[in-house]
Amino acid sequence: MAMTPEEMNERKEYARKAGWKIFAIWLVLSLIAVGLILYVWGPHMPPGTMTTSAASQQFDFKVLTAMVAPVLLMVWVYGAWSLINFHATKTDRGDGIPLRGNRRVQGIWYVTSAVLVLFLAGFGTYELINGNGVGTGEGPSPIWKPAAKHMLVVQVIAQQWRFTYRWPQFGGMETTSIDLPTNTTIQFDVTSLDVIHDFWAYQLGVKADANPDVNNVAYTTTSSQQGRFTVRCDELCGIWHGAMYNYGHVVSKSAFYSWASNMEARNASVTKLLPPFATTYTPSYSGAGGGYYPSYDPNGHAVTY
């Protein structure tokens, strides 16, 4: 049996009041959630604040999570309200209110979606430029470079299945560990000796593909925070990919320069046997498993550096 005009108006008034109640509940929960995200959870979000890149990424995560929370809560609140209240009862007669769309709701949805998308596009672009690539590899000719005049250059050399680090400002020595000084701008030159790897220094907020014959540059600046960070390969590179990781430390400047100078002196006799420092190294047939290239390959072709 069809509803009378009075019943129809009563249903419309109920729906209007329900809409405002849903909005009020959503607004309160959203304000609470955004506050918790920004001020309680946010400061503990990964990757931390050990570098400018990491801090920038943490800020991005806080902004994105704070924007997503109200959208998610709207779905949850409306869904819960609908399950609890919008269902047929024993006293209901016939069909409900005919639905033919709501231009106001549709318009709000279109405008809100457009504003969010355009904001995220502008926000993401600004963060990339302002953060000098935000710790990502920018290739051999970076578009965005730090303003610092003096940078510490660290070459990351990936191979199956380890990372080694070469220091051109310390005689071209190569180490199996990586220490970095506080409050210093770092230039990572990332390359590979064999297959495609990926240098991911998690707590530093630095991630750059390591491709053979390619120098992939990434920048970051350490903060005053000291501590240990994890380096992992984040590109499937063979059977021992999961075991391709090591650890580094951000230490005081005095501790770093003491370590680097001592390592340079101790490795001087070995460093002179290495190929001259270069941003890339030609892969050889015996590159896997560590070590540098011999002066010949199994096919008898001479190898020059």
Short mmCIF file of C-alpha atoms in Angstrom, two decimals:
data_model
loop_
_atom_site.label_atom_id
_atom_site.label_comp_id
_atom_site.label_asym_id
_atom_site.label_seq_id
_atom_site.Cartn_x
_atom_site.Cartn_y
_atom_site.Cartn_z
CA MET A 1 0.00 0.00 0.00
CA ALA A 2 1.38 3.39 -0.99
CA MET A 3 2.15 5.97 1.70
CA THR A 4 -0.11 8.97 2.20
CA PRO A 5 1.29 12.48 1.62
CA GLU A 6 1.42 12.99 5.39
CA GLU A 7 3.46 9.83 5.85
CA MET A 8 5.73 10.85 2.97
CA ASN A 9 6.43 14.23 4.58
CA GLU A 10 7.02 12.55 7.91
CA ARG A 11 9.60 10.25 6.33
CA LYS A 12 11.33 13.18 4.61
CA GLU A 13 11.55 15.08 7.89
CA TYR A 14 12.97 12.00 9.59
CA ALA A 15 15.57 11.61 6.83
CA ARG A 16 16.55 15.31 7.15
CA LYS A 17 17.02 15.03 10.90
CA ALA A 18 18.92 11.76 10.48
CA GLY A 19 21.23 13.48 8.00
CA TRP A 20 22.11 16.19 10.49
CA LYS A 21 22.68 13.63 13.26
CA ILE A 22 24.98 11.63 10.99
CA PHE A 23 26.86 14.81 10.11
CA ALA A 24 27.23 15.79 13.79
CA ILE A 25 28.54 12.35 14.78
CA TRP A 26 30.94 12.32 11.81
CA LEU A 27 32.22 15.81 12.59
CA VAL A 28 32.97 15.04 16.24
CA LEU A 29 34.69 11.75 15.42
CA SER A 30 36.67 13.35 12.60
CA LEU A 31 37.97 16.16 14.82
CA ILE A 32 39.03 13.62 17.45
CA ALA A 33 40.66 11.33 14.87
CA VAL A 34 42.55 14.13 13.12
CA GLY A 35 43.81 15.45 16.46
CA LEU A 36 45.04 12.00 17.50
CA ILE A 37 46.72 11.44 14.14
CA LEU A 38 48.54 14.78 14.09
CA TYR A 39 49.58 15.06 17.72
CA VAL A 40 49.63 11.54 19.22
CA TRP A 41 50.32 9.00 16.47
CA GLY A 42 51.98 11.34 13.98
CA PRO A 43 55.27 11.96 15.83
CA HIS A 44 55.83 8.18 15.97
CA MET A 45 55.07 7.45 12.32
CA PRO A 46 57.85 5.91 10.25
CA PRO A 47 60.44 6.56 9.00
CA GLY A 48 61.16 9.01 11.84
CA THR A 49 63.14 12.24 11.89
CA MET A 50 66.76 11.12 11.54
CA THR A 51 67.10 13.07 8.27
CA THR A 52 65.27 15.82 6.40
CA SER A 53 63.96 13.20 3.96
CA ALA A 54 62.61 11.03 6.75
CA ALA A 55 61.01 14.01 8.51
CA SER A 56 59.43 15.15 5.23
CA GLN A 57 58.03 11.68 4.59
CA GLN A 58 56.66 11.48 8.13
CA PHE A 59 54.96 14.84 7.61
CA ASP A 60 53.47 13.61 4.32
CA PHE A 61 52.12 10.49 6.02
CA LYS A 62 50.53 12.60 8.76
CA VAL A 63 48.84 14.87 6.22
CA LEU A 64 47.58 12.00 4.05
CA THR A 65 46.33 10.00 7.04
CA ALA A 66 44.59 13.07 8.47
CA MET A 67 42.87 13.60 5.11
CA VAL A 68 41.83 9.96 4.74
CA ALA A 69 40.41 9.60 8.26
CA PRO A 70 37.30 11.82 7.75
CA VAL A 71 36.48 10.07 4.47
CA LEU A 72 36.77 6.66 6.11
CA LEU A 73 34.75 7.77 9.11
CA MET A 74 31.96 9.06 6.88
CA VAL A 75 31.66 5.62 5.30
CA TRP A 76 31.70 3.90 8.69
CA VAL A 77 29.26 6.29 10.40
CA TYR A 78 26.77 6.28 7.54
CA GLY A 79 27.05 2.50 7.20
CA ALA A 80 26.52 1.92 10.92
CA TRP A 81 23.60 4.37 11.05
CA SER A 82 21.98 2.71 8.05
CA LEU A 83 22.28 -0.77 9.54
CA ILE A 84 20.79 0.37 12.82
CA ASN A 85 18.05 2.76 11.66
CA PHE A 86 17.30 2.41 7.93
CA HIS A 87 15.41 -0.85 7.82
CA ALA A 88 11.81 -1.94 7.52
CA THR A 89 9.72 -2.32 10.66
CA LYS A 90 6.49 -4.21 11.32
CA THR A 91 4.49 -0.99 11.01
CA ASP A 92 5.91 -0.02 7.62
CA ARG A 93 3.46 -0.08 4.75
CA GLY A 94 4.45 -0.35 1.14
CA ASP A 95 7.43 1.28 -0.49
CA GLY A 96 9.70 3.86 1.04
CA ILE A 97 10.46 7.34 -0.23
CA PRO A 98 11.21 7.28 -3.98
CA LEU A 99 14.83 8.27 -4.61
CA ARG A 100 15.63 10.33 -7.69
CA GLY A 101 19.03 11.68 -6.70
CA ASN A 102 20.11 14.66 -4.67
CA ARG A 103 21.90 17.39 -6.57
CA ARG A 104 23.16 19.05 -3.40
CA VAL A 105 24.82 15.86 -2.14
CA GLN A 106 26.19 15.07 -5.60
CA GLY A 107 27.58 18.59 -5.97
CA ILE A 108 29.29 18.44 -2.57
CA TRP A 109 30.82 15.09 -3.52
CA TYR A 110 32.12 16.36 -6.88
CA VAL A 111 33.56 19.56 -5.44
CA THR A 112 35.15 17.82 -2.44
CA SER A 113 36.73 15.12 -4.64
CA ALA A 114 38.10 17.71 -7.08
CA VAL A 115 39.55 19.85 -4.29
CA LEU A 116 41.21 16.84 -2.64
CA VAL A 117 42.77 15.60 -5.89
CA LEU A 118 44.07 19.04 -6.90
CA PHE A 119 45.41 19.71 -3.42
CA LEU A 120 47.26 16.38 -3.34
CA ALA A 121 48.77 17.03 -6.77
CA GLY A 122 50.06 20.43 -5.68
CA PHE A 123 51.13 19.20 -2.25
CA GLY A 124 53.05 16.25 -3.68
CA THR A 125 54.85 18.39 -6.24
CA TYR A 126 55.80 20.98 -3.64
CA GLU A 127 57.13 18.33 -1.25
CA LEU A 128 59.29 16.79 -3.98
CA ILE A 129 60.82 20.14 -4.94
CA ASN A 130 61.18 21.45 -1.39
CA GLY A 131 62.73 18.16 -0.24
CA ASN A 132 65.21 17.83 -3.12
CA GLY A 133 63.55 14.63 -4.30
CA VAL A 134 62.71 13.60 -0.71
CA GLY A 135 65.41 10.94 -0.59
CA THR A 136 64.52 9.23 -3.87
CA GLY A 137 66.95 8.52 -6.67
CA GLU A 138 66.81 11.24 -9.31
CA GLY A 139 69.14 9.64 -11.84
CA PRO A 140 72.61 10.85 -12.86
CA SER A 141 71.46 14.48 -13.36
CA PRO A 142 69.19 15.45 -10.45
CA ILE A 143 66.61 18.16 -11.09
CA TRP A 144 66.42 19.26 -7.46
CA LYS A 145 69.67 19.74 -5.57
CA PRO A 146 70.39 20.93 -2.03
CA ALA A 147 71.72 24.43 -1.57
CA ALA A 148 74.58 23.17 0.61
CA LYS A 149 78.02 24.03 -0.79
CA HIS A 150 79.78 21.13 0.90
CA MET A 151 78.32 17.63 0.80
CA LEU A 152 79.60 14.28 1.93
CA VAL A 153 79.61 11.91 -1.05
CA VAL A 154 78.92 8.24 -0.39
CA GLN A 155 78.88 5.79 -3.25
CA VAL A 156 76.62 2.82 -2.63
CA ILE A 157 77.75 -0.23 -4.61
CA ALA A 158 75.24 -3.07 -4.75
CA GLN A 159 76.01 -6.60 -5.89
CA GLN A 160 74.69 -10.08 -5.27
CA TRP A 161 74.18 -10.07 -2.35
CA ARG A 162 75.73 -7.25 -0.35
CA PHE A 163 76.22 -3.52 -0.14
CA THR A 164 79.60 -1.83 0.03
CA TYR A 165 80.34 1.87 0.32
CA ARG A 166 83.02 3.91 -1.38
CA TRP A 167 84.24 7.26 -0.09
CA PRO A 168 85.82 9.44 -2.82
CA GLN A 169 86.63 12.20 -0.30
CA PHE A 170 88.66 9.73 1.76
CA GLY A 171 91.03 8.37 -0.84
CA GLY A 172 88.43 6.28 -2.64
CA MET A 173 88.40 3.69 0.12
CA GLU A 174 85.63 1.10 0.23
CA THR A 175 83.98 -0.23 3.38
CA THR A 176 81.36 -2.81 4.26
CA SER A 177 79.83 -0.53 6.90
CA ILE A 178 78.42 2.98 6.71
CA ASP A 179 78.66 5.70 9.33
CA LEU A 180 77.30 9.18 8.67
CA PRO A 181 77.87 12.43 10.58
CA THR A 182 75.06 14.46 12.12
CA ASN A 183 73.86 17.74 10.59
CA THR A 184 75.46 17.01 7.23
CA THR A 185 74.11 16.98 3.67
CA ILE A 186 74.77 13.60 2.06
CA GLN A 187 74.95 12.79 -1.64
CA PHE A 188 74.38 9.10 -2.32
CA ASP A 189 75.65 7.83 -5.67
CA VAL A 190 73.96 4.47 -6.10
CA THR A 191 75.05 1.88 -8.66
CA SER A 192 75.26 -1.88 -9.17
CA LEU A 193 77.92 -4.32 -10.27
CA ASP A 194 75.63 -7.01 -11.68
CA VAL A 195 71.81 -7.01 -11.60
CA ILE A 196 69.18 -4.48 -10.52
CA HIS A 197 69.11 -3.89 -6.77
CA ASP A 198 67.63 -1.14 -4.61
CA PHE A 199 69.28 0.80 -1.80
CA TRP A 200 66.72 1.43 0.94
CA ALA A 201 68.03 3.11 4.08
CA TYR A 202 64.77 2.89 5.96
CA GLN A 203 65.22 5.28 8.89
CA LEU A 204 67.03 7.80 6.65
CA GLY A 205 64.09 8.04 4.28
CA VAL A 206 66.40 7.27 1.34
CA LYS A 207 65.45 4.84 -1.42
CA ALA A 208 67.14 4.60 -4.82
CA ASP A 209 67.38 1.87 -7.44
CA ALA A 210 70.84 0.45 -8.01
CA ASN A 211 71.15 -0.27 -11.73
CA PRO A 212 74.28 -1.53 -13.51
CA ASP A 213 76.10 1.16 -15.50
CA VAL A 214 73.87 3.87 -13.97
CA ASN A 215 74.64 6.47 -11.30
CA ASN A 216 71.43 7.16 -9.39
CA VAL A 217 71.82 10.19 -7.12
CA ALA A 218 69.81 10.81 -3.95
CA TYR A 219 70.19 13.57 -1.37
CA THR A 220 69.37 13.89 2.28
CA THR A 221 70.55 15.87 5.29
CA THR A 222 71.05 14.25 8.66
CA SER A 223 69.60 15.86 11.77
CA SER A 224 71.18 16.03 15.21
CA GLN A 225 69.59 12.68 16.05
CA GLN A 226 72.05 9.82 16.37
CA GLY A 227 71.25 6.14 16.06
CA ARG A 228 71.26 3.01 13.95
CA PHE A 229 69.53 2.61 10.61
CA THR A 230 68.78 -0.41 8.46
CA VAL A 231 69.87 -0.81 4.84
CA ARG A 232 67.97 -3.32 2.72
CA CYS A 233 67.70 -4.29 -0.90
CA ASP A 234 64.16 -3.53 -2.03
CA GLU A 235 64.32 -5.03 -5.50
CA LEU A 236 64.11 -8.80 -6.08
CA CYS A 237 67.66 -9.62 -7.14
CA GLY A 238 68.09 -13.38 -6.80
CA ILE A 239 67.94 -16.23 -4.35
CA TRP A 240 69.57 -14.40 -1.43
CA HIS A 241 67.67 -11.16 -1.90
CA GLY A 242 66.10 -11.46 1.55
CA ALA A 243 69.54 -11.67 3.20
CA MET A 244 70.91 -8.57 1.44
CA TYR A 245 70.96 -6.05 4.26
CA ASN A 246 73.27 -4.42 6.76
CA TYR A 247 73.22 -1.60 9.28
CA GLY A 248 74.64 1.89 9.52
CA HIS A 249 74.90 4.57 12.16
CA VAL A 250 74.46 8.30 12.38
CA VAL A 251 77.15 9.51 14.76
CA SER A 252 78.63 12.81 15.87
CA LYS A 253 80.85 14.65 13.40
CA SER A 254 83.95 14.07 15.51
CA ALA A 255 83.22 10.34 15.74
CA PHE A 256 82.61 10.12 12.00
CA TYR A 257 85.78 11.90 10.92
CA SER A 258 87.81 9.85 13.39
CA TRP A 259 86.30 6.64 11.95
CA ALA A 260 86.71 7.72 8.31
CA SER A 261 90.32 8.85 8.78
CA ASN A 262 91.26 5.64 10.55
CA MET A 263 89.56 3.52 7.86
CA GLU A 264 91.31 5.48 5.11
CA ALA A 265 94.71 4.86 6.69
CA ARG A 266 94.04 1.18 7.44
CA ASN A 267 92.72 0.46 3.92
CA ALA A 268 95.32 2.45 1.99
CA SER A 269 97.20 -0.67 0.89
CA VAL A 270 93.97 -2.24 -0.39
CA THR A 271 92.45 0.90 -1.86
CA LYS A 272 95.30 1.31 -4.33
CA LEU A 273 94.41 -2.11 -5.81
CA LEU A 274 90.82 -1.09 -6.53
CA PRO A 275 89.75 0.35 -9.86
CA PRO A 276 89.93 4.16 -9.90
CA PHE A 277 86.87 5.78 -8.41
CA ALA A 278 84.08 6.23 -10.95
CA THR A 279 80.35 6.82 -10.73
CA THR A 280 79.71 3.50 -12.51
CA TYR A 281 81.66 0.29 -13.05
CA THR A 282 81.38 -2.02 -16.03
CA PRO A 283 79.82 -5.33 -14.91
CA SER A 284 81.97 -8.40 -15.35
CA TYR A 285 81.33 -12.11 -15.52
CA SER A 286 82.61 -12.59 -12.00
CA GLY A 287 80.86 -9.71 -10.27
CA ALA A 288 78.47 -11.79 -8.16
CA GLY A 289 79.55 -12.83 -4.71
CA GLY A 290 81.71 -9.80 -3.94
CA GLY A 291 85.10 -8.55 -4.94
CA TYR A 292 86.20 -6.29 -7.75
CA TYR A 293 86.73 -7.19 -11.35
CA PRO A 294 89.82 -8.96 -12.64
CA SER A 295 91.83 -7.61 -15.55
CA TYR A 296 90.31 -10.23 -17.83
CA ASP A 297 87.08 -12.17 -18.16
CA PRO A 298 86.53 -15.90 -18.86
CA ASN A 299 86.29 -15.23 -22.59
CA GLY A 300 89.70 -13.60 -22.74
CA HIS A 301 88.48 -10.05 -23.34
CA ALA A 302 90.58 -7.37 -21.74
CA VAL A 303 88.85 -5.23 -19.16
CA THR A 304 89.87 -1.59 -18.84
CA TYR A 305 88.83 1.01 -16.30
#
